[in-house]
PDB file of N, CA and C in Angstrom:
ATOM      1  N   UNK A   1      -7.462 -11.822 -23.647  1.00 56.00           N
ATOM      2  CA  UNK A   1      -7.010 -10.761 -22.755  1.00 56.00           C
ATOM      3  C   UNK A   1      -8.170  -9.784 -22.549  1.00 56.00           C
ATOM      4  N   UNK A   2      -8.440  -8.941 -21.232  1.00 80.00           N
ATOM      5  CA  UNK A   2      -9.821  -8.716 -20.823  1.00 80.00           C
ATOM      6  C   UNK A   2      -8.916  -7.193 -20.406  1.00 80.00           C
ATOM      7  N   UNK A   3      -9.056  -6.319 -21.287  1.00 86.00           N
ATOM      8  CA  UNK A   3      -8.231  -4.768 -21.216  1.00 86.00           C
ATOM      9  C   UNK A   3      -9.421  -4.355 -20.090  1.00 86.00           C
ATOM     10  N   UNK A   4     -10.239  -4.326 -19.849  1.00 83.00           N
ATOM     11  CA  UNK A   4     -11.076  -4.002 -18.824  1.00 83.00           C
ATOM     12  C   UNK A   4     -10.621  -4.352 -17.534  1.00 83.00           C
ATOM     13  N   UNK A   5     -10.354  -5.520 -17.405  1.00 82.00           N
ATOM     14  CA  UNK A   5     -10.116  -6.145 -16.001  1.00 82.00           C
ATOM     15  C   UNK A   5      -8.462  -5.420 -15.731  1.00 82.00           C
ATOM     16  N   UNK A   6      -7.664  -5.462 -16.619  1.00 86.00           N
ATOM     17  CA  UNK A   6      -6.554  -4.823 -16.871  1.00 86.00           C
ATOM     18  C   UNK A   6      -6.271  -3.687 -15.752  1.00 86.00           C
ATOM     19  N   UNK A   7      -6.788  -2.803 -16.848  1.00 88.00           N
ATOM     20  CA  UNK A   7      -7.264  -1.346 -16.396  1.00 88.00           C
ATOM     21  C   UNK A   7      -7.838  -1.106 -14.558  1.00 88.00           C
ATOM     22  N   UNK A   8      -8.795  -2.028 -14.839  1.00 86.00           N
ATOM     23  CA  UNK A   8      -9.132  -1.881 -13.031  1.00 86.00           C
ATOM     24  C   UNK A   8      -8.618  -1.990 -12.208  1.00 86.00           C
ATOM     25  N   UNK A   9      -7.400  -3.599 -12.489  1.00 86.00           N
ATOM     26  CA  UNK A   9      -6.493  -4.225 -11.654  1.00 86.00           C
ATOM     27  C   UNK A   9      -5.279  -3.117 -11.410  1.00 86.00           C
ATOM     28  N   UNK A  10      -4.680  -2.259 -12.453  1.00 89.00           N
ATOM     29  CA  UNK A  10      -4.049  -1.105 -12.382  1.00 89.00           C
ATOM     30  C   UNK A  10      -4.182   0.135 -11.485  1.00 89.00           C
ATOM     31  N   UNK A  11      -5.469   0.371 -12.167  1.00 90.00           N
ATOM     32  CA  UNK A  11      -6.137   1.283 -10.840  1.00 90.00           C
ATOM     33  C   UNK A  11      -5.945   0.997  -9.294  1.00 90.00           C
ATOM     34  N   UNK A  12      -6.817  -0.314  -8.841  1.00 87.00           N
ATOM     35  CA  UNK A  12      -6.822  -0.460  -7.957  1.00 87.00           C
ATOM     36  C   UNK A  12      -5.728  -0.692  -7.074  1.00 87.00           C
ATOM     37  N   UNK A  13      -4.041  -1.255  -8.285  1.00 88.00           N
ATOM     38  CA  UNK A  13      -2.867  -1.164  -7.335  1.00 88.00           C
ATOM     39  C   UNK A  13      -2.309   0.001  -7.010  1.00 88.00           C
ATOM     40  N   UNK A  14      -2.537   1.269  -7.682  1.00 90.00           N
ATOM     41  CA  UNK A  14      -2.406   2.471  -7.375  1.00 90.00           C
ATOM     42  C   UNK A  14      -3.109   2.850  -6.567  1.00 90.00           C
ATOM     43  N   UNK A  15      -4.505   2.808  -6.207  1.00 90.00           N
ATOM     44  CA  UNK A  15      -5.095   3.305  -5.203  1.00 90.00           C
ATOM     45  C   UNK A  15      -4.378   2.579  -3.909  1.00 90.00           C
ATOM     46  N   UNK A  16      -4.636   1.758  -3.830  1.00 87.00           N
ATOM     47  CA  UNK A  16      -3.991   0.531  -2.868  1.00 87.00           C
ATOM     48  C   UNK A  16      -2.614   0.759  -2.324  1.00 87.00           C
ATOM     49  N   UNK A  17      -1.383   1.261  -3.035  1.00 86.00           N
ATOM     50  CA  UNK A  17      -0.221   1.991  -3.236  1.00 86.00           C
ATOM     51  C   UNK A  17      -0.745   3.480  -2.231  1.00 86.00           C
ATOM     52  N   UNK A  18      -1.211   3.757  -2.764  1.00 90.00           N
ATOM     53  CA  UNK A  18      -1.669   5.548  -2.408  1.00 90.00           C
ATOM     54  C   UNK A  18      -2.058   5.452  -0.487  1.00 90.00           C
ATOM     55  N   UNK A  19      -3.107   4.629  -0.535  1.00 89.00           N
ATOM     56  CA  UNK A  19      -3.943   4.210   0.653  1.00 89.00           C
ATOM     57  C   UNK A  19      -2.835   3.463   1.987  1.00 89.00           C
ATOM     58  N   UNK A  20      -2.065   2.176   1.270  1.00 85.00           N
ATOM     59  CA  UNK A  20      -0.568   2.184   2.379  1.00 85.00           C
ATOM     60  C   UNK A  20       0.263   3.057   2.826  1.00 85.00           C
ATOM     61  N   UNK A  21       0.744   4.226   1.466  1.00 86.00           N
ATOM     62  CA  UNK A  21       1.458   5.191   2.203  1.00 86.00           C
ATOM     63  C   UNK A  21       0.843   6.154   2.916  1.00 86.00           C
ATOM     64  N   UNK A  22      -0.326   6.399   3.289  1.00 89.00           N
ATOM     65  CA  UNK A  22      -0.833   6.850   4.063  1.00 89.00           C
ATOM     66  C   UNK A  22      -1.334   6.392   5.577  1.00 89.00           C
ATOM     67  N   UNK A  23      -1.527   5.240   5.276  1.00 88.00           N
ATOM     68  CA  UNK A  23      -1.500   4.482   6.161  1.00 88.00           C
ATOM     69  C   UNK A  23      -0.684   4.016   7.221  1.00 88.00           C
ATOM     70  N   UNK A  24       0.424   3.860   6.421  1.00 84.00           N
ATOM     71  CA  UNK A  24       1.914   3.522   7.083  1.00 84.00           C
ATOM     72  C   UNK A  24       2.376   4.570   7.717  1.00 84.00           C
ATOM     73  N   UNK A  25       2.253   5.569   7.087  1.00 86.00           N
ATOM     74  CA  UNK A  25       2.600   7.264   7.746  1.00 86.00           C
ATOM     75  C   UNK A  25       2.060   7.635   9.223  1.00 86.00           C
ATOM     76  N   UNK A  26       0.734   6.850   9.107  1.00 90.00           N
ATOM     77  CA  UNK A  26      -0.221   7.522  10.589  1.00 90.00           C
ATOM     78  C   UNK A  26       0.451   6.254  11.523  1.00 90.00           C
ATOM     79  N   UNK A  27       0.250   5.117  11.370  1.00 85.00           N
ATOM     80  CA  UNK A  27       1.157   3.781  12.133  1.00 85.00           C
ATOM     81  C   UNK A  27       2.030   4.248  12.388  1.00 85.00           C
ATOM     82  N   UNK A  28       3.124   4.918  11.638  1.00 83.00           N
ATOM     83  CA  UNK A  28       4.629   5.039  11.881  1.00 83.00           C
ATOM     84  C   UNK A  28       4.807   6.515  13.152  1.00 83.00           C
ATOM     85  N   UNK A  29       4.110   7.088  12.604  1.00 88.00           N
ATOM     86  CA  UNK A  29       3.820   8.624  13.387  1.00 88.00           C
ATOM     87  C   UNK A  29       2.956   8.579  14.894  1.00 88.00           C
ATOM     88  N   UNK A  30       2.176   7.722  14.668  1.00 89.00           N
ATOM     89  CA  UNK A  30       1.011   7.766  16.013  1.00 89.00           C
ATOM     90  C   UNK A  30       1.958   6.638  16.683  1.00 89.00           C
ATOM     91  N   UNK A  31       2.497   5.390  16.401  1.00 84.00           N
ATOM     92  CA  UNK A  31       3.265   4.489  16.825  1.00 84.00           C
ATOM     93  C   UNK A  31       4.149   4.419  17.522  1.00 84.00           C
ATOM     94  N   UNK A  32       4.968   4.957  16.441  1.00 80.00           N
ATOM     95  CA  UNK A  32       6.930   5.458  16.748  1.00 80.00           C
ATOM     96  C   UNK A  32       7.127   6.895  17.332  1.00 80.00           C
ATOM     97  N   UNK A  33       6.294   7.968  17.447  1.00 85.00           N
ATOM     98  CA  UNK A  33       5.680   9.059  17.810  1.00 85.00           C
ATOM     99  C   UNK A  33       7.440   9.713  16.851  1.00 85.00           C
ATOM    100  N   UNK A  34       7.474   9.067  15.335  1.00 82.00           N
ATOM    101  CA  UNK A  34       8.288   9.652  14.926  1.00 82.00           C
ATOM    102  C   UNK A  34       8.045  10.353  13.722  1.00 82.00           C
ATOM    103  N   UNK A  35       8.879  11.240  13.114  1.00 81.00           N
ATOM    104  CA  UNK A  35       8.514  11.813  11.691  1.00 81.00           C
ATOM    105  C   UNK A  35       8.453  10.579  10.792  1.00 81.00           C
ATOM    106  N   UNK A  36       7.599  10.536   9.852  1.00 81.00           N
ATOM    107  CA  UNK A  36       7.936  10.035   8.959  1.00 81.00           C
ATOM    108  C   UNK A  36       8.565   9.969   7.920  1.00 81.00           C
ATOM    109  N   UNK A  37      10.169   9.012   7.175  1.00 78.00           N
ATOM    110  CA  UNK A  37      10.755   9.242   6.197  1.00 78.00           C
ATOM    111  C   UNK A  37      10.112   9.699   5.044  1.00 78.00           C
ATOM    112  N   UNK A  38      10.599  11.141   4.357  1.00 78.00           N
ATOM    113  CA  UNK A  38       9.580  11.655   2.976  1.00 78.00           C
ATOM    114  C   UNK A  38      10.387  11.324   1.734  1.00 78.00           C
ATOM    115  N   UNK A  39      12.141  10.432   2.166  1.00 80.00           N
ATOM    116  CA  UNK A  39      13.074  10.306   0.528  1.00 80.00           C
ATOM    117  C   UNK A  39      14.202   9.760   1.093  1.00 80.00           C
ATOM    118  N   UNK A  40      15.243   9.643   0.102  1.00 80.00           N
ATOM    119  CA  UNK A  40      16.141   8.819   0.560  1.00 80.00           C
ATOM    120  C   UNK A  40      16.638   9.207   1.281  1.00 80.00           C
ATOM    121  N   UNK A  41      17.027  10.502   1.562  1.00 83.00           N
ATOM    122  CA  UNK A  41      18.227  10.565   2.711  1.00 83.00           C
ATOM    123  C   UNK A  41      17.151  10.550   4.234  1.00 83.00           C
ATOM    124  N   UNK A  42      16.517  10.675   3.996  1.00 79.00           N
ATOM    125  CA  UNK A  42      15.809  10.192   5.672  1.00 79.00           C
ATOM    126  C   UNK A  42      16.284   9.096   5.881  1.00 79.00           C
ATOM    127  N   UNK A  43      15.714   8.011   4.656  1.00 78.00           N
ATOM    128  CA  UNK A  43      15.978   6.780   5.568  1.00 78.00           C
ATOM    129  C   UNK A  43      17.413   6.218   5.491  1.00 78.00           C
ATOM    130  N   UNK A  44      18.127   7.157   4.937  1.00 85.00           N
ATOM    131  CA  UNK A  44      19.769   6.583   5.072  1.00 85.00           C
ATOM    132  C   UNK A  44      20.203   7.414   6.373  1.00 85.00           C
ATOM    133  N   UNK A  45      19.292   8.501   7.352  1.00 86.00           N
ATOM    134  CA  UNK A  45      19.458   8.844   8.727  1.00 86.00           C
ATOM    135  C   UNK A  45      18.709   7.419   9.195  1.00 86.00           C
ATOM    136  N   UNK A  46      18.205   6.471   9.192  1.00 85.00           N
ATOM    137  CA  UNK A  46      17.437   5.960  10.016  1.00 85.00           C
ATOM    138  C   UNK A  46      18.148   4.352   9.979  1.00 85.00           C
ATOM    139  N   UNK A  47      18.227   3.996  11.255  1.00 88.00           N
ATOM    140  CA  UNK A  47      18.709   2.735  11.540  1.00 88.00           C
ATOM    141  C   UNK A  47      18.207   1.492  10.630  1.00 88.00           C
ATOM    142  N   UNK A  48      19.173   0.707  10.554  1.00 89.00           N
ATOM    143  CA  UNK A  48      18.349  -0.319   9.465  1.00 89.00           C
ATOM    144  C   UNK A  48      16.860  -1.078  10.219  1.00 89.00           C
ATOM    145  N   UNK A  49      17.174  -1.178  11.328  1.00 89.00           N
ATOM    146  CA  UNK A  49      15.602  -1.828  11.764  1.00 89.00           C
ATOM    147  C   UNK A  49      14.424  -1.284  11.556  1.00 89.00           C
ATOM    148  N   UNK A  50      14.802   0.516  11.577  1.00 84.00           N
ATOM    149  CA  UNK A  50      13.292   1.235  11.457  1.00 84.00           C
ATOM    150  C   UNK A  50      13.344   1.229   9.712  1.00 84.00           C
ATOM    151  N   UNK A  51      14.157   0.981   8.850  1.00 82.00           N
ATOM    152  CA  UNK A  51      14.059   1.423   7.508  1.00 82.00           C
ATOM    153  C   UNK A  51      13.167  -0.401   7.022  1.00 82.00           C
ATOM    154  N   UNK A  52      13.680  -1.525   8.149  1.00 88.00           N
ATOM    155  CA  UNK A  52      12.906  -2.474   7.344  1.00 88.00           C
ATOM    156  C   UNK A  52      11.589  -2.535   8.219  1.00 88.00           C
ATOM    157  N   UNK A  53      11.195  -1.999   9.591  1.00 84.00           N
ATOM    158  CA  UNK A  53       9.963  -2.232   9.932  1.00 84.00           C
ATOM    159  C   UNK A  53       9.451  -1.394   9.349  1.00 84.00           C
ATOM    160  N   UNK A  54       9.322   0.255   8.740  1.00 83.00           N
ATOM    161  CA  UNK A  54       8.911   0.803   7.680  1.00 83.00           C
ATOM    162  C   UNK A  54       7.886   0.323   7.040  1.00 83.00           C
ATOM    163  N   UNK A  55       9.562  -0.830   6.135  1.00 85.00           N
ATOM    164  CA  UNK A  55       8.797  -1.581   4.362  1.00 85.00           C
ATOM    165  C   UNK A  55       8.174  -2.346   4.884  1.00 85.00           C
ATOM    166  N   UNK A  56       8.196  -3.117   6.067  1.00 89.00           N
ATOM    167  CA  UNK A  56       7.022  -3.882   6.005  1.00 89.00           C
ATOM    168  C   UNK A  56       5.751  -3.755   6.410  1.00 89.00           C
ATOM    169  N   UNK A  57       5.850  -2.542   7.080  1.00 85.00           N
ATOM    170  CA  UNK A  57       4.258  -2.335   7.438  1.00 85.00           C
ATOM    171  C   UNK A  57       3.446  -1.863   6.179  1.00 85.00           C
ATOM    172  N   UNK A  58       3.992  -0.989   4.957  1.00 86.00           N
ATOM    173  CA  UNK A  58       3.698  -0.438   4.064  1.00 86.00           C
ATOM    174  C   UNK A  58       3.433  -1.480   3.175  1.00 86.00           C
ATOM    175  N   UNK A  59       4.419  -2.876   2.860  1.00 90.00           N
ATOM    176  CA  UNK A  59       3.879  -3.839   2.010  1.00 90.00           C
ATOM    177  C   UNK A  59       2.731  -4.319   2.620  1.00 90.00           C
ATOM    178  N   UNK A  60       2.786  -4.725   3.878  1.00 90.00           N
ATOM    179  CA  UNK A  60       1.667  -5.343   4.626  1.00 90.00           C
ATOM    180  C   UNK A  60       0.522  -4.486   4.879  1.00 90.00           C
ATOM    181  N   UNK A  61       0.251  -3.493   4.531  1.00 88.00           N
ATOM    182  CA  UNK A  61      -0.972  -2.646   3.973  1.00 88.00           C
ATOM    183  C   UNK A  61      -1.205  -2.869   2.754  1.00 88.00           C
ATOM    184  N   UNK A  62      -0.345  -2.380   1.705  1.00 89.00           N
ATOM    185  CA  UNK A  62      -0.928  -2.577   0.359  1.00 89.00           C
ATOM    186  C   UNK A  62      -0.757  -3.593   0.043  1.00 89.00           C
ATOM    187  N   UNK A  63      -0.612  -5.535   0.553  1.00 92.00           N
ATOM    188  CA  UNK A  63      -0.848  -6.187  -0.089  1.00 92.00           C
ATOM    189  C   UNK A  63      -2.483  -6.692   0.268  1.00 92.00           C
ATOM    190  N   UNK A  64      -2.177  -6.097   1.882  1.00 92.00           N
ATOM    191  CA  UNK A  64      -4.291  -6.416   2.108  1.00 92.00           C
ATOM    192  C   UNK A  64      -4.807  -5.418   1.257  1.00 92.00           C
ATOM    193  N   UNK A  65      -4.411  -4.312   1.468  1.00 90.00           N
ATOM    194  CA  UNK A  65      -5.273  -3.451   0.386  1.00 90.00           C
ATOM    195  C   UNK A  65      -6.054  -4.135  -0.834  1.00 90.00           C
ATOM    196  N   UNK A  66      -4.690  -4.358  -1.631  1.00 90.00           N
ATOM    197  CA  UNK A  66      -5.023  -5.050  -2.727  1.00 90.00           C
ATOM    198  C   UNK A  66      -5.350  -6.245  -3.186  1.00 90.00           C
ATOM    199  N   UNK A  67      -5.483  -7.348  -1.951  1.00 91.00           N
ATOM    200  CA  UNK A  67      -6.044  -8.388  -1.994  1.00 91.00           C
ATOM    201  C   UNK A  67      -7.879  -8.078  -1.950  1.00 91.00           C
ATOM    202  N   UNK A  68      -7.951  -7.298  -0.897  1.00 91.00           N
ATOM    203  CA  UNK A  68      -9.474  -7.124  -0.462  1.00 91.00           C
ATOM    204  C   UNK A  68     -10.132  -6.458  -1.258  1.00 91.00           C
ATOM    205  N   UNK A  69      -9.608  -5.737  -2.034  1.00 88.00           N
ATOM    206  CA  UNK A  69     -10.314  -4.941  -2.751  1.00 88.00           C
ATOM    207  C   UNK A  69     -10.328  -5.455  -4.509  1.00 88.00           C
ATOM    208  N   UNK A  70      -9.062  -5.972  -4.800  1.00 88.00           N
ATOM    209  CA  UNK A  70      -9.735  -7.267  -6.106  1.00 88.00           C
ATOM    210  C   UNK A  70     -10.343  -8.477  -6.147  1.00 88.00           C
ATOM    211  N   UNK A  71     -10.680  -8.928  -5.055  1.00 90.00           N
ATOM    212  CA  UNK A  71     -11.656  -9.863  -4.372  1.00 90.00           C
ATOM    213  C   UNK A  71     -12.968  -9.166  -5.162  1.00 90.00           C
ATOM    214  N   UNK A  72     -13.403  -8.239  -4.355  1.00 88.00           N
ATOM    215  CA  UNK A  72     -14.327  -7.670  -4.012  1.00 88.00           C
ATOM    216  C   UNK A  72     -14.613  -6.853  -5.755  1.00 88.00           C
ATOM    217  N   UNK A  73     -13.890  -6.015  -6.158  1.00 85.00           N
ATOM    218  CA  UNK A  73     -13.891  -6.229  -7.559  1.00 85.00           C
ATOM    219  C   UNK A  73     -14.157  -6.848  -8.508  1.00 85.00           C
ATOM    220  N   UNK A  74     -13.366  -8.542  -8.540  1.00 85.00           N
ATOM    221  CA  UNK A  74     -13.877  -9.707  -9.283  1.00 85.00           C
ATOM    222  C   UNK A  74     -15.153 -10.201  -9.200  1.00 85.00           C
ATOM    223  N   UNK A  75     -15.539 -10.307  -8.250  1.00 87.00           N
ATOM    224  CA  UNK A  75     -16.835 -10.849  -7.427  1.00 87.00           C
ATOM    225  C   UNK A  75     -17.918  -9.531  -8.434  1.00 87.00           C
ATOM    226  N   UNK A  76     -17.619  -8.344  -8.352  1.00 84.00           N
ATOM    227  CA  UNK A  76     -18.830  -7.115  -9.052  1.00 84.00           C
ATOM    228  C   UNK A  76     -18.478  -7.464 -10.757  1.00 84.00           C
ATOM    229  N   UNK A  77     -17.038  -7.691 -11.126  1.00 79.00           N
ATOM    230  CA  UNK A  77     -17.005  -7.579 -12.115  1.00 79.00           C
ATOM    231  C   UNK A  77     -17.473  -8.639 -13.397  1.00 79.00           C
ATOM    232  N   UNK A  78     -17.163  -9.842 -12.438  1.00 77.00           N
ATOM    233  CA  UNK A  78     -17.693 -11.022 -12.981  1.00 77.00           C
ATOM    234  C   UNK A  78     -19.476 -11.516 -12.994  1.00 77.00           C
ATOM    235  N   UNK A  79     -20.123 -10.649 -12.281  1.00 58.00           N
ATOM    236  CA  UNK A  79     -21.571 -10.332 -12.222  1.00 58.00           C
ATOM    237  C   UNK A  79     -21.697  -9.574 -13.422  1.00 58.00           C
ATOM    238  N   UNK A  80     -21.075  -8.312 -13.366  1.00 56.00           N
ATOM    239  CA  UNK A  80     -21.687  -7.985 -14.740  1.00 56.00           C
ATOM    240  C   UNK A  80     -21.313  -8.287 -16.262  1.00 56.00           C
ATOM    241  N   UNK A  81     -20.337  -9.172 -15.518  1.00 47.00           N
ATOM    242  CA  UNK A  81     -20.226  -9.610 -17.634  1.00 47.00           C
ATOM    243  C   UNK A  81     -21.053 -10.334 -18.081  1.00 47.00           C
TER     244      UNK A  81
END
């Protein structure tokens, strides 16, 4: 077990996490020219179509997020071991 690689892989799903909801926010806002949901009762005001096109733009950010960027990670990290 490699607590290093651990640790990074952690990090980087939090950053990655952090970086979609921001992301998703400006898409959803510049897009839908709508507010964006900030908790639950927003999106229990919001029709089920906008509550699942939402989740998926937000997964579909942070899973590129986090594909591209532990790529790109492994590739530095495995150089320097």
């Amino acid at each position: 077990m490699n607590i290093g690689w651990k640790l990074m892989s952690a990090g980087i799903s939090a950053a990655a996490g952090a970086a979609a909801n921001a992301i998703a926010s400006q898409v959803w806002e510049k897009g839908l020219h709508k507010q964006t949901p900030k908790d639950d009762d927003d999106m229990l005001d919001l029709p089920l179509k906008e509550v699942v096109l939402f989740t998926l733009v937000t997964t579909l950010v942070h899973t590129t997020i986090t594909t591209f960027v532990k790529r790109k990670a492994a590739n530095w990290y495995g150089a320097k071991a």
